[in-house]
């Protein structure tokens, strides 16, 4: 009779407390105690918390460091790129009601009148041809708000495509651009659209005493300047650290990418979001 103990997961012969093939732990009677459960729960919580704090500290203080480390195979000490993006996305949507800034939630009126692609939308949706356009608009805007929370993930591949296209002359894999885009968008969501806007909104009563400064900060031009500064600072450092760009090339590319990503990327994102909501309302 064969007395060899085998792994319950992969059936490999066991030679110790862990399976040498799949890493499954051999269950012992003490593994069923409440003490062991609480110990493992605490270890997992503090491990995730520690990795999260380190990950976001590096994301904010060393642009491109996490991307370079991930591409080099250093992945255990920090959260995965998509985890960082997801947390930043959650923070963004929780902070949005405090800032009243909705860059990724485009209203039907904006689709019809304020975008580059508006002439196309006007041929699809004609307010005068709908019996109850006001009700349709409310349904459209409400659904857009819900869809934007998940559709924002589409920015990652779109941004990666833009970055890859900007480096068309260099033979590189597409994967590094996906990782770079994930970290960059996580940073931008967290800093530009969440922390910064909450800070500006919070100190608005104080700034109102200085009308000139207040008007500038809350104007479209002021917000653009601030966002541009944040974008440029991250891109300039990250391009050097991740792709080994020279200072001059990083500076030039950061400027070009700002216009490429800010205008073209947003237009594509909003255009796709419109069709997603429009088709959903046809059901």
GROMACS .gro file of C-alpha atoms in nm, residues 24-200:
model
  177
   24UNK     CA    1   0.013   2.448  -0.130
   25UNK     CA    2   0.050   2.427   0.250
   26UNK     CA    3  -0.016   2.097   0.425
   27UNK     CA    4  -0.309   2.144   0.663
   28UNK     CA    5  -0.249   2.062   1.030
   29UNK     CA    6  -0.501   2.043   1.318
   30UNK     CA    7  -0.380   2.377   1.458
   31UNK     CA    8  -0.471   2.545   1.128
   32UNK     CA    9  -0.837   2.513   1.232
   33UNK     CA   10  -0.797   2.716   1.552
   34UNK     CA   11  -0.931   3.070   1.593
   35UNK     CA   12  -0.584   3.184   1.702
   36UNK     CA   13  -0.432   3.076   1.370
   37UNK     CA   14  -0.715   3.242   1.178
   38UNK     CA   15  -0.666   3.574   1.357
   39UNK     CA   16  -0.289   3.554   1.316
   40UNK     CA   17  -0.314   3.501   0.940
   41UNK     CA   18  -0.580   3.770   0.907
   42UNK     CA   19  -0.360   4.023   1.088
   43UNK     CA   20  -0.058   3.928   0.880
   44UNK     CA   21  -0.249   3.977   0.557
   45UNK     CA   22  -0.394   4.312   0.663
   46UNK     CA   23  -0.061   4.457   0.772
   47UNK     CA   24   0.117   4.313   0.469
   48UNK     CA   25  -0.131   4.475   0.229
   49UNK     CA   26  -0.130   4.798   0.427
   50UNK     CA   27   0.250   4.815   0.431
   51UNK     CA   28   0.277   4.743   0.059
   52UNK     CA   29   0.008   4.998  -0.016
   53UNK     CA   30   0.176   5.276   0.180
   54UNK     CA   31   0.514   5.203   0.022
   55UNK     CA   32   0.361   5.182  -0.325
   56UNK     CA   33   0.180   5.516  -0.304
   57UNK     CA   34   0.476   5.687  -0.140
   58UNK     CA   35   0.694   5.584  -0.434
   59UNK     CA   36   0.421   5.668  -0.687
   60UNK     CA   37   0.407   6.024  -0.555
   61UNK     CA   38   0.774   6.083  -0.477
   62UNK     CA   39   0.958   5.893  -0.754
   63UNK     CA   40   0.773   5.908  -1.088
   64UNK     CA   41   0.848   5.600  -1.295
   65UNK     CA   42   1.018   5.406  -1.015
   66UNK     CA   43   0.736   5.152  -0.973
   67UNK     CA   44   0.710   5.105  -1.349
   68UNK     CA   45   1.083   5.043  -1.387
   69UNK     CA   46   1.087   4.807  -1.088
   70UNK     CA   47   0.788   4.611  -1.222
   71UNK     CA   48   0.946   4.575  -1.566
   72UNK     CA   49   1.273   4.462  -1.406
   73UNK     CA   50   1.087   4.189  -1.217
   74UNK     CA   51   1.079   4.352  -0.870
   75UNK     CA   52   0.710   4.292  -0.798
   76UNK     CA   53   0.675   4.145  -0.448
   77UNK     CA   54   0.740   4.456  -0.234
   78UNK     CA   55   0.469   4.671  -0.396
   79UNK     CA   56   0.113   4.654  -0.517
   80UNK     CA   57   0.049   4.556  -0.877
   81UNK     CA   58  -0.008   4.842  -1.125
   82UNK     CA   59  -0.378   4.763  -1.168
   83UNK     CA   60  -0.427   4.754  -0.789
   84UNK     CA   61  -0.273   5.099  -0.757
   85UNK     CA   62  -0.493   5.230  -1.038
   86UNK     CA   63  -0.805   5.078  -0.881
   87UNK     CA   64  -0.737   5.240  -0.543
   88UNK     CA   65  -0.667   5.577  -0.708
   89UNK     CA   66  -0.989   5.540  -0.906
   90UNK     CA   67  -1.187   5.473  -0.588
   91UNK     CA   68  -1.033   5.776  -0.416
   92UNK     CA   69  -1.114   5.988  -0.721
   93UNK     CA   70  -1.481   5.897  -0.726
   94UNK     CA   71  -1.517   5.943  -0.350
   95UNK     CA   72  -1.354   6.287  -0.369
   96UNK     CA   73  -1.548   6.397  -0.678
   97UNK     CA   74  -1.857   6.518  -0.485
   98UNK     CA   75  -1.631   6.741  -0.275
   99UNK     CA   76  -1.463   6.907  -0.573
  100UNK     CA   77  -1.757   6.934  -0.815
  101UNK     CA   78  -1.509   6.859  -1.095
  102UNK     CA   79  -1.611   6.582  -1.334
  103UNK     CA   80  -1.354   6.545  -1.610
  104UNK     CA   81  -1.456   6.192  -1.709
  105UNK     CA   82  -1.833   6.228  -1.687
  106UNK     CA   83  -1.946   6.407  -2.002
  107UNK     CA   84  -2.304   6.535  -2.023
  108UNK     CA   85  -2.521   6.497  -2.332
  109UNK     CA   86  -2.517   6.874  -2.379
  110UNK     CA   87  -2.137   6.864  -2.387
  111UNK     CA   88  -2.142   6.582  -2.642
  112UNK     CA   89  -2.378   6.782  -2.861
  113UNK     CA   90  -2.215   7.123  -2.842
  114UNK     CA   91  -1.866   7.133  -2.689
  115UNK     CA   92  -1.661   6.852  -2.840
  116UNK     CA   93  -1.466   6.817  -3.164
  117UNK     CA   94  -1.694   6.531  -3.265
  118UNK     CA   95  -2.015   6.722  -3.181
  119UNK     CA   96  -2.126   6.751  -3.549
  120UNK     CA   97  -2.140   6.369  -3.563
  121UNK     CA   98  -2.348   6.349  -3.245
  122UNK     CA   99  -2.585   6.616  -3.371
  123UNK     CA  100  -2.670   6.393  -3.668
  124UNK     CA  101  -2.743   6.102  -3.435
  125UNK     CA  102  -2.938   6.288  -3.167
  126UNK     CA  103  -3.162   6.574  -3.273
  127UNK     CA  104  -3.334   6.739  -2.973
  128UNK     CA  105  -3.613   6.880  -3.185
  129UNK     CA  106  -3.702   6.536  -3.320
  130UNK     CA  107  -3.756   6.382  -2.977
  131UNK     CA  108  -4.089   6.421  -2.802
  132UNK     CA  109  -3.939   6.430  -2.455
  133UNK     CA  110  -3.575   6.528  -2.497
  134UNK     CA  111  -3.545   6.656  -2.140
  135UNK     CA  112  -3.633   6.314  -1.997
  136UNK     CA  113  -3.395   6.142  -2.240
  137UNK     CA  114  -3.116   6.380  -2.143
  138UNK     CA  115  -3.164   6.303  -1.772
  139UNK     CA  116  -3.151   5.928  -1.839
  140UNK     CA  117  -2.844   5.972  -2.059
  141UNK     CA  118  -2.655   6.179  -1.800
  142UNK     CA  119  -2.745   5.943  -1.515
  143UNK     CA  120  -2.628   5.639  -1.710
  144UNK     CA  121  -2.310   5.819  -1.818
  145UNK     CA  122  -2.227   5.889  -1.454
  146UNK     CA  123  -2.255   5.519  -1.371
  147UNK     CA  124  -2.066   5.397  -1.677
  148UNK     CA  125  -1.782   5.647  -1.636
  149UNK     CA  126  -1.673   5.478  -1.313
  150UNK     CA  127  -1.584   5.156  -1.490
  151UNK     CA  128  -1.517   5.288  -1.840
  152UNK     CA  129  -1.232   5.500  -1.705
  153UNK     CA  130  -1.025   5.180  -1.726
  154UNK     CA  131  -1.033   5.225  -2.104
  155UNK     CA  132  -0.795   5.516  -2.057
  156UNK     CA  133  -0.514   5.270  -1.982
  157UNK     CA  134  -0.494   5.100  -2.326
  158UNK     CA  135  -0.579   5.427  -2.503
  159UNK     CA  136  -0.297   5.608  -2.324
  160UNK     CA  137  -0.060   5.317  -2.392
  161UNK     CA  138  -0.142   5.329  -2.763
  162UNK     CA  139  -0.068   5.703  -2.771
  163UNK     CA  140   0.266   5.654  -2.595
  164UNK     CA  141   0.357   5.360  -2.819
  165UNK     CA  142   0.270   5.563  -3.127
  166UNK     CA  143   0.488   5.851  -3.003
  167UNK     CA  144   0.779   5.603  -2.987
  168UNK     CA  145   0.700   5.446  -3.325
  169UNK     CA  146   1.062   5.476  -3.438
  170UNK     CA  147   1.185   5.258  -3.152
  171UNK     CA  148   1.136   4.884  -3.150
  172UNK     CA  149   0.986   4.815  -2.809
  173UNK     CA  150   0.722   4.580  -2.675
  174UNK     CA  151   0.377   4.724  -2.608
  175UNK     CA  152   0.362   4.586  -2.253
  176UNK     CA  153   0.595   4.847  -2.094
  177UNK     CA  154   0.366   5.122  -2.223
  178UNK     CA  155   0.066   4.956  -2.060
  179UNK     CA  156   0.243   4.944  -1.724
  180UNK     CA  157   0.367   5.302  -1.765
  181UNK     CA  158   0.016   5.423  -1.854
  182UNK     CA  159  -0.139   5.243  -1.558
  183UNK     CA  160   0.097   5.407  -1.308
  184UNK     CA  161   0.075   5.747  -1.478
  185UNK     CA  162  -0.305   5.753  -1.481
  186UNK     CA  163  -0.315   5.633  -1.119
  187UNK     CA  164  -0.087   5.922  -1.025
  188UNK     CA  165  -0.289   6.174  -1.226
  189UNK     CA  166  -0.622   6.057  -1.083
  190UNK     CA  167  -0.486   6.068  -0.731
  191UNK     CA  168  -0.300   6.399  -0.742
  192UNK     CA  169  -0.458   6.619  -1.007
  193UNK     CA  170  -0.821   6.513  -0.983
  194UNK     CA  171  -0.844   6.412  -0.616
  195UNK     CA  172  -0.594   6.549  -0.364
  196UNK     CA  173  -0.527   6.878  -0.542
  197UNK     CA  174  -0.891   6.959  -0.616
  198UNK     CA  175  -0.999   6.872  -0.261
  199UNK     CA  176  -0.722   7.096  -0.127
  200UNK     CA  177  -0.820   7.388  -0.351
   0.00000   0.00000   0.00000
